[in-house]
C-alpha cells in the first residue's frame, strides 16, 4: 500500500478550517511532496459542520479522502465527538482547550490547546484561529519548515493581512512546547 | 490548484474568451475565476440573469466567432437543455461545464454525485449529437477542457464537460503544460475554400460546413428549425432527413477521433472496475489493494463518456471474468456497460446517491467477492 499521511480539519463553517487544510497542502506542494485537498460542508455559508482534508504523500495519491486519518483538528465539540472515533490508533488530535475530551477516546495523542482564546484575546481577531491552529499543528508535527509554512500562508491570505497572519502563526507555534512536540513528530517517508 | 480553477485556466489556454453563466454550487468557482481572468486576457465575462440566458449568450458569442463556455450544476444544466439543442442544430461550437452534485432538483447542493450522466446524452429533445467528456483529476481537467474546445470547434457542436464535485472541489498540484506544446484546434473558416456560398453545406472532403463570422460579408440565417444550405427554415422532409442524419453522422463516423479511454493495470486483468470522473480515484486505490491480494484487477475508465466507448469495451471482454461498475448514481453508465457485456461478462454494480463518496473498501470487498465466486 502506498504511504499517505491523512489530515482532517474540522469545526464550524466560517472558522477557516478549509483554509487551514489548503495551507498544509500548499506547504507540501512547495516542498515538492504530493498533496490532495478536499472538503465537505453544508449549504450554509456560516455555521454547520465543516470538515476539510489534506492527504500528503511522496507517492501519487489516488483516493482523495482519508481512509483513517492520522491527524485531526477539532475546533468544536460536535466535530471532536464525531471525528475522534474515525482517527487511527496513535493519531494526533489537536482540540481547542475549551472542549471536553470524550470518554473512550481510545489510544490517541490528544493535545488540548487554547486556539480560539489565543486568536480572540492575544491576537484580538477571532478569525485568525485557523492560522493559530496551523502554527500550532506544524510546531507539533514538524511537517514543514517555518519558512515554507509562512510562504504557504502568504499565498492564501488577503494582501495586507500578512503581518497579522504572521503574528497568529507565531502565536500558534508558541502554544506548543518542545516536550509536547517530541511525542507527536511525523515524518513523510 | 482547484479543479474548477484548472477548468478555467485550461479553457483560456484553449482560447476561451467568452463566459456567460449564473453561479451555482459546486461550479461557482468557475464563474468566479472567469470574472477575474477573462478581462486579463481581453475576453468577456457576463453574469446573466439565469441559466437559460447564459446558454443563449454563449450561443450568440459562438456565432460571432468566440470560443465560449458556460458552467453550471444539475439544476442549471436542466435549464440549459433547450438551448443546447439549438446549438446542436445551428452547429455553434461551445462548451457546457456541468459540475454534478447530489440529487434531483436542489438535492444535496454541496455533495458529490454523477447523476447527470444520462441527462448529458438525452437532456435535450430530438435526435441530436452529443460529445461529453469527464475528468478524474485536476491535471486532467486542465488538459481535457482543452480537448473539449477542440472537439467543439472541429465538429461544430456543443461539448458537455461532465465533471463532478469530487474533482471540481479538489485541490492538487498540477504541472501546467507549455502553451507551445498544446494542440489547439480553431474552427475552419469558410471562404478560404471558396465554398461559402451556402453557410450550411458541407464542402467535399470536410466534416462540417465552414464558418464565417455572423454579420460580416455574406448574408445567412441561423435558426433552430431544420434549414436549407443557406440556413433558412425549410419544411422539406428530404432536407430534414439529410440534415438530421448529417448531425449524427459527423460524430458517429469519427468515433476513433472522439473517443478516449483510460486504462489502469488492465494488462492481464481478469476483473475490470469500470468508472468515470472522480470515482476513478477510489477505483484506482482499490485496484492497487486488490493486486496486492493477488486479484488480477484493473480499471477501465471512459474519458469520453458520450458517445459511450462501445467498441473499446467490446475489445476488453474476452479476457474478463467480471466487471464491477462503480458510479455515484443508481446505475446510469451501468445501462451502457450491461448492454455491451450482455451474455458475455457478468456485470456487478456499486452505486451511491446519498451524497457521500464511495470508499475504496467497498470496491475492494466486491472484487474479493467476485474473485472468490469465479474460482
PDB file of N, CA, C and O in Angstrom, chain B residues 112-169:
ATOM      1  N   UNK B 112     -21.311  15.426  -3.591  1.00  0.00           N
ATOM      2  CA  UNK B 112     -20.992  14.896  -4.909  1.00  0.00           C
ATOM      3  C   UNK B 112     -21.981  13.848  -5.423  1.00  0.00           C
ATOM      4  O   UNK B 112     -22.645  13.175  -4.630  1.00  0.00           O
ATOM      5  N   UNK B 113     -22.069  13.727  -6.741  1.00  0.00           N
ATOM      6  CA  UNK B 113     -22.837  12.669  -7.400  1.00  0.00           C
ATOM      7  C   UNK B 113     -22.480  12.674  -8.880  1.00  0.00           C
ATOM      8  O   UNK B 113     -21.742  13.546  -9.343  1.00  0.00           O
ATOM      9  N   UNK B 114     -22.999  11.675  -9.583  1.00  0.00           N
ATOM     10  CA  UNK B 114     -22.783  11.597 -11.032  1.00  0.00           C
ATOM     11  C   UNK B 114     -24.101  11.262 -11.721  1.00  0.00           C
ATOM     12  O   UNK B 114     -24.152  10.476 -12.648  1.00  0.00           O
ATOM     13  N   UNK B 115     -25.137  11.888 -11.224  1.00  0.00           N
ATOM     14  CA  UNK B 115     -26.492  11.533 -11.669  1.00  0.00           C
ATOM     15  C   UNK B 115     -26.949  12.221 -12.942  1.00  0.00           C
ATOM     16  O   UNK B 115     -28.091  12.060 -13.353  1.00  0.00           O
ATOM     17  N   UNK B 116     -26.051  12.995 -13.592  1.00  0.00           N
ATOM     18  CA  UNK B 116     -26.453  13.699 -14.813  1.00  0.00           C
ATOM     19  C   UNK B 116     -25.933  12.988 -16.060  1.00  0.00           C
ATOM     20  O   UNK B 116     -25.972  13.543 -17.159  1.00  0.00           O
ATOM     21  N   UNK B 117     -25.427  11.756 -15.864  1.00  0.00           N
ATOM     22  CA  UNK B 117     -24.775  11.071 -16.992  1.00  0.00           C
ATOM     23  C   UNK B 117     -25.731  10.850 -18.155  1.00  0.00           C
ATOM     24  O   UNK B 117     -25.428  11.190 -19.304  1.00  0.00           O
ATOM     25  N   UNK B 118     -26.904  10.293 -17.871  1.00  0.00           N
ATOM     26  CA  UNK B 118     -27.848  10.057 -18.970  1.00  0.00           C
ATOM     27  C   UNK B 118     -28.468  11.370 -19.446  1.00  0.00           C
ATOM     28  O   UNK B 118     -28.818  11.505 -20.621  1.00  0.00           O
ATOM     29  N   UNK B 119     -28.589  12.333 -18.544  1.00  0.00           N
ATOM     30  CA  UNK B 119     -29.121  13.634 -18.968  1.00  0.00           C
ATOM     31  C   UNK B 119     -28.192  14.296 -19.983  1.00  0.00           C
ATOM     32  O   UNK B 119     -28.638  14.965 -20.916  1.00  0.00           O
ATOM     33  N   UNK B 120     -26.882  14.098 -19.785  1.00  0.00           N
ATOM     34  CA  UNK B 120     -25.926  14.666 -20.725  1.00  0.00           C
ATOM     35  C   UNK B 120     -26.191  14.130 -22.132  1.00  0.00           C
ATOM     36  O   UNK B 120     -25.999  14.825 -23.124  1.00  0.00           O
ATOM     37  N   UNK B 121     -26.663  12.868 -22.205  1.00  0.00           N
ATOM     38  CA  UNK B 121     -26.943  12.281 -23.516  1.00  0.00           C
ATOM     39  C   UNK B 121     -28.309  12.684 -24.059  1.00  0.00           C
ATOM     40  O   UNK B 121     -28.465  13.015 -25.216  1.00  0.00           O
ATOM     41  N   UNK B 122     -29.286  12.622 -23.176  1.00  0.00           N
ATOM     42  CA  UNK B 122     -30.669  12.766 -23.661  1.00  0.00           C
ATOM     43  C   UNK B 122     -31.397  13.958 -23.058  1.00  0.00           C
ATOM     44  O   UNK B 122     -32.613  14.038 -23.095  1.00  0.00           O
ATOM     45  N   UNK B 123     -30.657  14.899 -22.495  1.00  0.00           N
ATOM     46  CA  UNK B 123     -31.289  16.031 -21.816  1.00  0.00           C
ATOM     47  C   UNK B 123     -32.080  16.928 -22.731  1.00  0.00           C
ATOM     48  O   UNK B 123     -33.147  17.419 -22.370  1.00  0.00           O
ATOM     49  N   UNK B 124     -31.557  17.167 -23.913  1.00  0.00           N
ATOM     50  CA  UNK B 124     -32.314  17.987 -24.859  1.00  0.00           C
ATOM     51  C   UNK B 124     -33.029  17.068 -25.831  1.00  0.00           C
ATOM     52  O   UNK B 124     -32.591  15.947 -26.079  1.00  0.00           O
ATOM     53  N   UNK B 125     -34.163  17.553 -26.328  1.00  0.00           N
ATOM     54  CA  UNK B 125     -35.045  16.662 -27.081  1.00  0.00           C
ATOM     55  C   UNK B 125     -34.583  16.443 -28.524  1.00  0.00           C
ATOM     56  O   UNK B 125     -33.777  17.191 -29.051  1.00  0.00           O
ATOM     57  N   UNK B 126     -35.171  15.426 -29.106  1.00  0.00           N
ATOM     58  CA  UNK B 126     -34.894  15.130 -30.511  1.00  0.00           C
ATOM     59  C   UNK B 126     -33.585  14.384 -30.673  1.00  0.00           C
ATOM     60  O   UNK B 126     -32.727  14.393 -29.793  1.00  0.00           O
ATOM     61  N   UNK B 127     -33.449  13.698 -31.813  1.00  0.00           N
ATOM     62  CA  UNK B 127     -32.187  13.001 -32.077  1.00  0.00           C
ATOM     63  C   UNK B 127     -31.114  14.036 -32.353  1.00  0.00           C
ATOM     64  O   UNK B 127     -31.234  14.825 -33.277  1.00  0.00           O
ATOM     65  N   UNK B 128     -30.097  14.010 -31.521  1.00  0.00           N
ATOM     66  CA  UNK B 128     -29.058  15.032 -31.653  1.00  0.00           C
ATOM     67  C   UNK B 128     -27.698  14.445 -31.289  1.00  0.00           C
ATOM     68  O   UNK B 128     -27.619  13.475 -30.552  1.00  0.00           O
ATOM     69  N   UNK B 129     -26.650  15.054 -31.817  1.00  0.00           N
ATOM     70  CA  UNK B 129     -25.309  14.560 -31.489  1.00  0.00           C
ATOM     71  C   UNK B 129     -24.881  15.041 -30.111  1.00  0.00           C
ATOM     72  O   UNK B 129     -25.255  16.129 -29.684  1.00  0.00           O
ATOM     73  N   UNK B 130     -24.095  14.210 -29.423  1.00  0.00           N
ATOM     74  CA  UNK B 130     -23.559  14.634 -28.126  1.00  0.00           C
ATOM     75  C   UNK B 130     -22.118  14.149 -27.979  1.00  0.00           C
ATOM     76  O   UNK B 130     -21.812  12.996 -28.275  1.00  0.00           O
ATOM     77  N   UNK B 131     -21.278  15.056 -27.541  1.00  0.00           N
ATOM     78  CA  UNK B 131     -19.949  14.660 -27.072  1.00  0.00           C
ATOM     79  C   UNK B 131     -19.873  15.103 -25.617  1.00  0.00           C
ATOM     80  O   UNK B 131     -20.181  16.251 -25.302  1.00  0.00           O
ATOM     81  N   UNK B 132     -19.518  14.179 -24.719  1.00  0.00           N
ATOM     82  CA  UNK B 132     -19.351  14.534 -23.312  1.00  0.00           C
ATOM     83  C   UNK B 132     -18.057  13.921 -22.800  1.00  0.00           C
ATOM     84  O   UNK B 132     -17.758  12.757 -23.076  1.00  0.00           O
ATOM     85  N   UNK B 133     -17.288  14.719 -22.077  1.00  0.00           N
ATOM     86  CA  UNK B 133     -16.002  14.279 -21.530  1.00  0.00           C
ATOM     87  C   UNK B 133     -16.019  14.424 -20.017  1.00  0.00           C
ATOM     88  O   UNK B 133     -16.651  15.330 -19.488  1.00  0.00           O
ATOM     89  N   UNK B 134     -15.300  13.515 -19.332  1.00  0.00           N
ATOM     90  CA  UNK B 134     -15.331  13.544 -17.870  1.00  0.00           C
ATOM     91  C   UNK B 134     -13.927  13.347 -17.287  1.00  0.00           C
ATOM     92  O   UNK B 134     -13.300  12.304 -17.497  1.00  0.00           O
ATOM     93  N   UNK B 135     -13.403  14.337 -16.552  1.00  0.00           N
ATOM     94  CA  UNK B 135     -12.046  14.247 -15.999  1.00  0.00           C
ATOM     95  C   UNK B 135     -12.024  13.602 -14.612  1.00  0.00           C
ATOM     96  O   UNK B 135     -13.013  13.660 -13.876  1.00  0.00           O
ATOM     97  N   UNK B 136     -10.869  13.025 -14.242  1.00  0.00           N
ATOM     98  CA  UNK B 136     -10.782  12.391 -12.923  1.00  0.00           C
ATOM     99  C   UNK B 136      -9.732  13.022 -12.019  1.00  0.00           C
ATOM    100  O   UNK B 136      -9.491  12.551 -10.921  1.00  0.00           O
ATOM    101  N   UNK B 137      -9.084  14.078 -12.499  1.00  0.00           N
ATOM    102  CA  UNK B 137      -8.105  14.758 -11.645  1.00  0.00           C
ATOM    103  C   UNK B 137      -8.059  16.220 -12.039  1.00  0.00           C
ATOM    104  O   UNK B 137      -8.612  16.621 -13.074  1.00  0.00           O
ATOM    105  N   UNK B 138      -7.361  16.998 -11.223  1.00  0.00           N
ATOM    106  CA  UNK B 138      -7.232  18.425 -11.517  1.00  0.00           C
ATOM    107  C   UNK B 138      -6.398  18.608 -12.790  1.00  0.00           C
ATOM    108  O   UNK B 138      -6.753  19.397 -13.668  1.00  0.00           O
ATOM    109  N   UNK B 139      -5.323  17.825 -12.908  1.00  0.00           N
ATOM    110  CA  UNK B 139      -4.487  17.905 -14.115  1.00  0.00           C
ATOM    111  C   UNK B 139      -5.288  17.585 -15.357  1.00  0.00           C
ATOM    112  O   UNK B 139      -5.193  18.263 -16.376  1.00  0.00           O
ATOM    113  N   UNK B 140      -6.069  16.512 -15.249  1.00  0.00           N
ATOM    114  CA  UNK B 140      -6.833  16.096 -16.427  1.00  0.00           C
ATOM    115  C   UNK B 140      -7.920  17.116 -16.757  1.00  0.00           C
ATOM    116  O   UNK B 140      -8.294  17.278 -17.925  1.00  0.00           O
ATOM    117  N   UNK B 141      -8.434  17.798 -15.738  1.00  0.00           N
ATOM    118  CA  UNK B 141      -9.417  18.845 -16.001  1.00  0.00           C
ATOM    119  C   UNK B 141      -8.820  19.880 -16.939  1.00  0.00           C
ATOM    120  O   UNK B 141      -9.452  20.328 -17.894  1.00  0.00           O
ATOM    121  N   UNK B 142      -7.572  20.235 -16.667  1.00  0.00           N
ATOM    122  CA  UNK B 142      -6.883  21.242 -17.484  1.00  0.00           C
ATOM    123  C   UNK B 142      -6.750  20.784 -18.933  1.00  0.00           C
ATOM    124  O   UNK B 142      -7.118  21.492 -19.862  1.00  0.00           O
ATOM    125  N   UNK B 143      -6.231  19.588 -19.114  1.00  0.00           N
ATOM    126  CA  UNK B 143      -5.968  19.142 -20.493  1.00  0.00           C
ATOM    127  C   UNK B 143      -7.257  18.757 -21.219  1.00  0.00           C
ATOM    128  O   UNK B 143      -7.390  18.975 -22.418  1.00  0.00           O
ATOM    129  N   UNK B 144      -8.205  18.207 -20.473  1.00  0.00           N
ATOM    130  CA  UNK B 144      -9.427  17.714 -21.119  1.00  0.00           C
ATOM    131  C   UNK B 144     -10.363  18.845 -21.534  1.00  0.00           C
ATOM    132  O   UNK B 144     -11.090  18.729 -22.524  1.00  0.00           O
ATOM    133  N   UNK B 145     -10.338  19.949 -20.803  1.00  0.00           N
ATOM    134  CA  UNK B 145     -11.208  21.063 -21.205  1.00  0.00           C
ATOM    135  C   UNK B 145     -10.674  21.642 -22.527  1.00  0.00           C
ATOM    136  O   UNK B 145     -11.446  22.105 -23.370  1.00  0.00           O
ATOM    137  N   UNK B 146      -9.357  21.540 -22.720  1.00  0.00           N
ATOM    138  CA  UNK B 146      -8.778  21.986 -23.998  1.00  0.00           C
ATOM    139  C   UNK B 146      -9.300  21.086 -25.123  1.00  0.00           C
ATOM    140  O   UNK B 146      -9.718  21.546 -26.181  1.00  0.00           O
ATOM    141  N   UNK B 147      -9.323  19.794 -24.833  1.00  0.00           N
ATOM    142  CA  UNK B 147      -9.848  18.847 -25.810  1.00  0.00           C
ATOM    143  C   UNK B 147     -11.334  19.107 -26.088  1.00  0.00           C
ATOM    144  O   UNK B 147     -11.806  18.973 -27.221  1.00  0.00           O
ATOM    145  N   UNK B 148     -12.060  19.502 -25.047  1.00  0.00           N
ATOM    146  CA  UNK B 148     -13.482  19.800 -25.222  1.00  0.00           C
ATOM    147  C   UNK B 148     -13.666  20.931 -26.232  1.00  0.00           C
ATOM    148  O   UNK B 148     -14.509  20.841 -27.141  1.00  0.00           O
ATOM    149  N   UNK B 149     -12.860  21.984 -26.092  1.00  0.00           N
ATOM    150  CA  UNK B 149     -12.944  23.097 -27.052  1.00  0.00           C
ATOM    151  C   UNK B 149     -12.538  22.640 -28.452  1.00  0.00           C
ATOM    152  O   UNK B 149     -13.167  23.011 -29.439  1.00  0.00           O
ATOM    153  N   UNK B 150     -11.467  21.830 -28.514  1.00  0.00           N
ATOM    154  CA  UNK B 150     -11.006  21.367 -29.819  1.00  0.00           C
ATOM    155  C   UNK B 150     -12.082  20.563 -30.545  1.00  0.00           C
ATOM    156  O   UNK B 150     -12.331  20.762 -31.726  1.00  0.00           O
ATOM    157  N   UNK B 151     -12.724  19.654 -29.807  1.00  0.00           N
ATOM    158  CA  UNK B 151     -13.762  18.828 -30.426  1.00  0.00           C
ATOM    159  C   UNK B 151     -14.962  19.687 -30.824  1.00  0.00           C
ATOM    160  O   UNK B 151     -15.571  19.485 -31.874  1.00  0.00           O
ATOM    161  N   UNK B 152     -15.316  20.647 -29.963  1.00  0.00           N
ATOM    162  CA  UNK B 152     -16.449  21.530 -30.264  1.00  0.00           C
ATOM    163  C   UNK B 152     -16.202  22.274 -31.569  1.00  0.00           C
ATOM    164  O   UNK B 152     -17.073  22.332 -32.450  1.00  0.00           O
ATOM    165  N   UNK B 153     -15.002  22.821 -31.713  1.00  0.00           N
ATOM    166  CA  UNK B 153     -14.685  23.602 -32.911  1.00  0.00           C
ATOM    167  C   UNK B 153     -14.599  22.707 -34.148  1.00  0.00           C
ATOM    168  O   UNK B 153     -15.089  23.051 -35.208  1.00  0.00           O
ATOM    169  N   UNK B 154     -13.977  21.556 -33.976  1.00  0.00           N
ATOM    170  CA  UNK B 154     -13.761  20.664 -35.119  1.00  0.00           C
ATOM    171  C   UNK B 154     -15.081  20.127 -35.664  1.00  0.00           C
ATOM    172  O   UNK B 154     -15.275  20.040 -36.866  1.00  0.00           O
ATOM    173  N   UNK B 155     -15.972  19.754 -34.725  1.00  0.00           N
ATOM    174  CA  UNK B 155     -17.236  19.131 -35.159  1.00  0.00           C
ATOM    175  C   UNK B 155     -18.413  20.102 -35.096  1.00  0.00           C
ATOM    176  O   UNK B 155     -19.557  19.704 -35.306  1.00  0.00           O
ATOM    177  N   UNK B 156     -18.105  21.347 -34.807  1.00  0.00           N
ATOM    178  CA  UNK B 156     -19.148  22.384 -34.702  1.00  0.00           C
ATOM    179  C   UNK B 156     -20.346  21.893 -33.904  1.00  0.00           C
ATOM    180  O   UNK B 156     -21.476  21.823 -34.383  1.00  0.00           O
ATOM    181  N   UNK B 157     -20.101  21.564 -32.680  1.00  0.00           N
ATOM    182  CA  UNK B 157     -21.163  21.013 -31.839  1.00  0.00           C
ATOM    183  C   UNK B 157     -20.895  21.382 -30.378  1.00  0.00           C
ATOM    184  O   UNK B 157     -19.740  21.591 -30.004  1.00  0.00           O
ATOM    185  N   UNK B 158     -21.953  21.496 -29.572  1.00  0.00           N
ATOM    186  CA  UNK B 158     -21.704  21.716 -28.148  1.00  0.00           C
ATOM    187  C   UNK B 158     -21.022  20.489 -27.543  1.00  0.00           C
ATOM    188  O   UNK B 158     -21.354  19.356 -27.902  1.00  0.00           O
ATOM    189  N   UNK B 159     -20.077  20.727 -26.660  1.00  0.00           N
ATOM    190  CA  UNK B 159     -19.434  19.627 -25.937  1.00  0.00           C
ATOM    191  C   UNK B 159     -19.737  19.799 -24.451  1.00  0.00           C
ATOM    192  O   UNK B 159     -19.588  20.895 -23.905  1.00  0.00           O
ATOM    193  N   UNK B 160     -20.199  18.719 -23.845  1.00  0.00           N
ATOM    194  CA  UNK B 160     -20.525  18.778 -22.420  1.00  0.00           C
ATOM    195  C   UNK B 160     -19.329  18.286 -21.618  1.00  0.00           C
ATOM    196  O   UNK B 160     -18.793  17.203 -21.888  1.00  0.00           O
ATOM    197  N   UNK B 161     -18.900  19.104 -20.683  1.00  0.00           N
ATOM    198  CA  UNK B 161     -17.777  18.748 -19.819  1.00  0.00           C
ATOM    199  C   UNK B 161     -18.373  18.296 -18.500  1.00  0.00           C
ATOM    200  O   UNK B 161     -18.753  19.101 -17.662  1.00  0.00           O
ATOM    201  N   UNK B 162     -18.485  16.968 -18.373  1.00  0.00           N
ATOM    202  CA  UNK B 162     -19.241  16.390 -17.266  1.00  0.00           C
ATOM    203  C   UNK B 162     -18.305  16.070 -16.102  1.00  0.00           C
ATOM    204  O   UNK B 162     -17.806  14.959 -15.972  1.00  0.00           O
ATOM    205  N   UNK B 163     -18.082  17.073 -15.276  1.00  0.00           N
ATOM    206  CA  UNK B 163     -17.215  16.836 -14.135  1.00  0.00           C
ATOM    207  C   UNK B 163     -18.089  16.626 -12.891  1.00  0.00           C
ATOM    208  O   UNK B 163     -19.306  16.510 -13.004  1.00  0.00           O
ATOM    209  N   UNK B 164     -17.479  16.532 -11.734  1.00  0.00           N
ATOM    210  CA  UNK B 164     -18.284  16.295 -10.527  1.00  0.00           C
ATOM    211  C   UNK B 164     -17.652  17.001  -9.333  1.00  0.00           C
ATOM    212  O   UNK B 164     -16.501  17.451  -9.400  1.00  0.00           O
ATOM    213  N   UNK B 165     -18.398  17.088  -8.259  1.00  0.00           N
ATOM    214  CA  UNK B 165     -17.932  17.818  -7.078  1.00  0.00           C
ATOM    215  C   UNK B 165     -16.606  17.283  -6.578  1.00  0.00           C
ATOM    216  O   UNK B 165     -15.767  18.038  -6.077  1.00  0.00           O
ATOM    217  N   UNK B 166     -16.397  15.975  -6.732  1.00  0.00           N
ATOM    218  CA  UNK B 166     -15.161  15.365  -6.215  1.00  0.00           C
ATOM    219  C   UNK B 166     -13.946  16.027  -6.856  1.00  0.00           C
ATOM    220  O   UNK B 166     -13.031  16.486  -6.173  1.00  0.00           O
ATOM    221  N   UNK B 167     -13.952  16.089  -8.166  1.00  0.00           N
ATOM    222  CA  UNK B 167     -12.797  16.621  -8.898  1.00  0.00           C
ATOM    223  C   UNK B 167     -12.801  18.154  -8.888  1.00  0.00           C
ATOM    224  O   UNK B 167     -11.757  18.790  -8.753  1.00  0.00           O
ATOM    225  N   UNK B 168     -13.986  18.743  -8.991  1.00  0.00           N
ATOM    226  CA  UNK B 168     -14.088  20.199  -9.125  1.00  0.00           C
ATOM    227  C   UNK B 168     -13.640  20.924  -7.857  1.00  0.00           C
ATOM    228  O   UNK B 168     -13.052  21.991  -7.918  1.00  0.00           O
ATOM    229  N   UNK B 169     -13.930  20.323  -6.695  1.00  0.00           N
ATOM    230  CA  UNK B 169     -13.589  20.968  -5.437  1.00  0.00           C
ATOM    231  C   UNK B 169     -12.312  20.425  -4.808  1.00  0.00           C
ATOM    232  O   UNK B 169     -11.991  20.727  -3.670  1.00  0.00           O
TER     233      UNK B 169
END
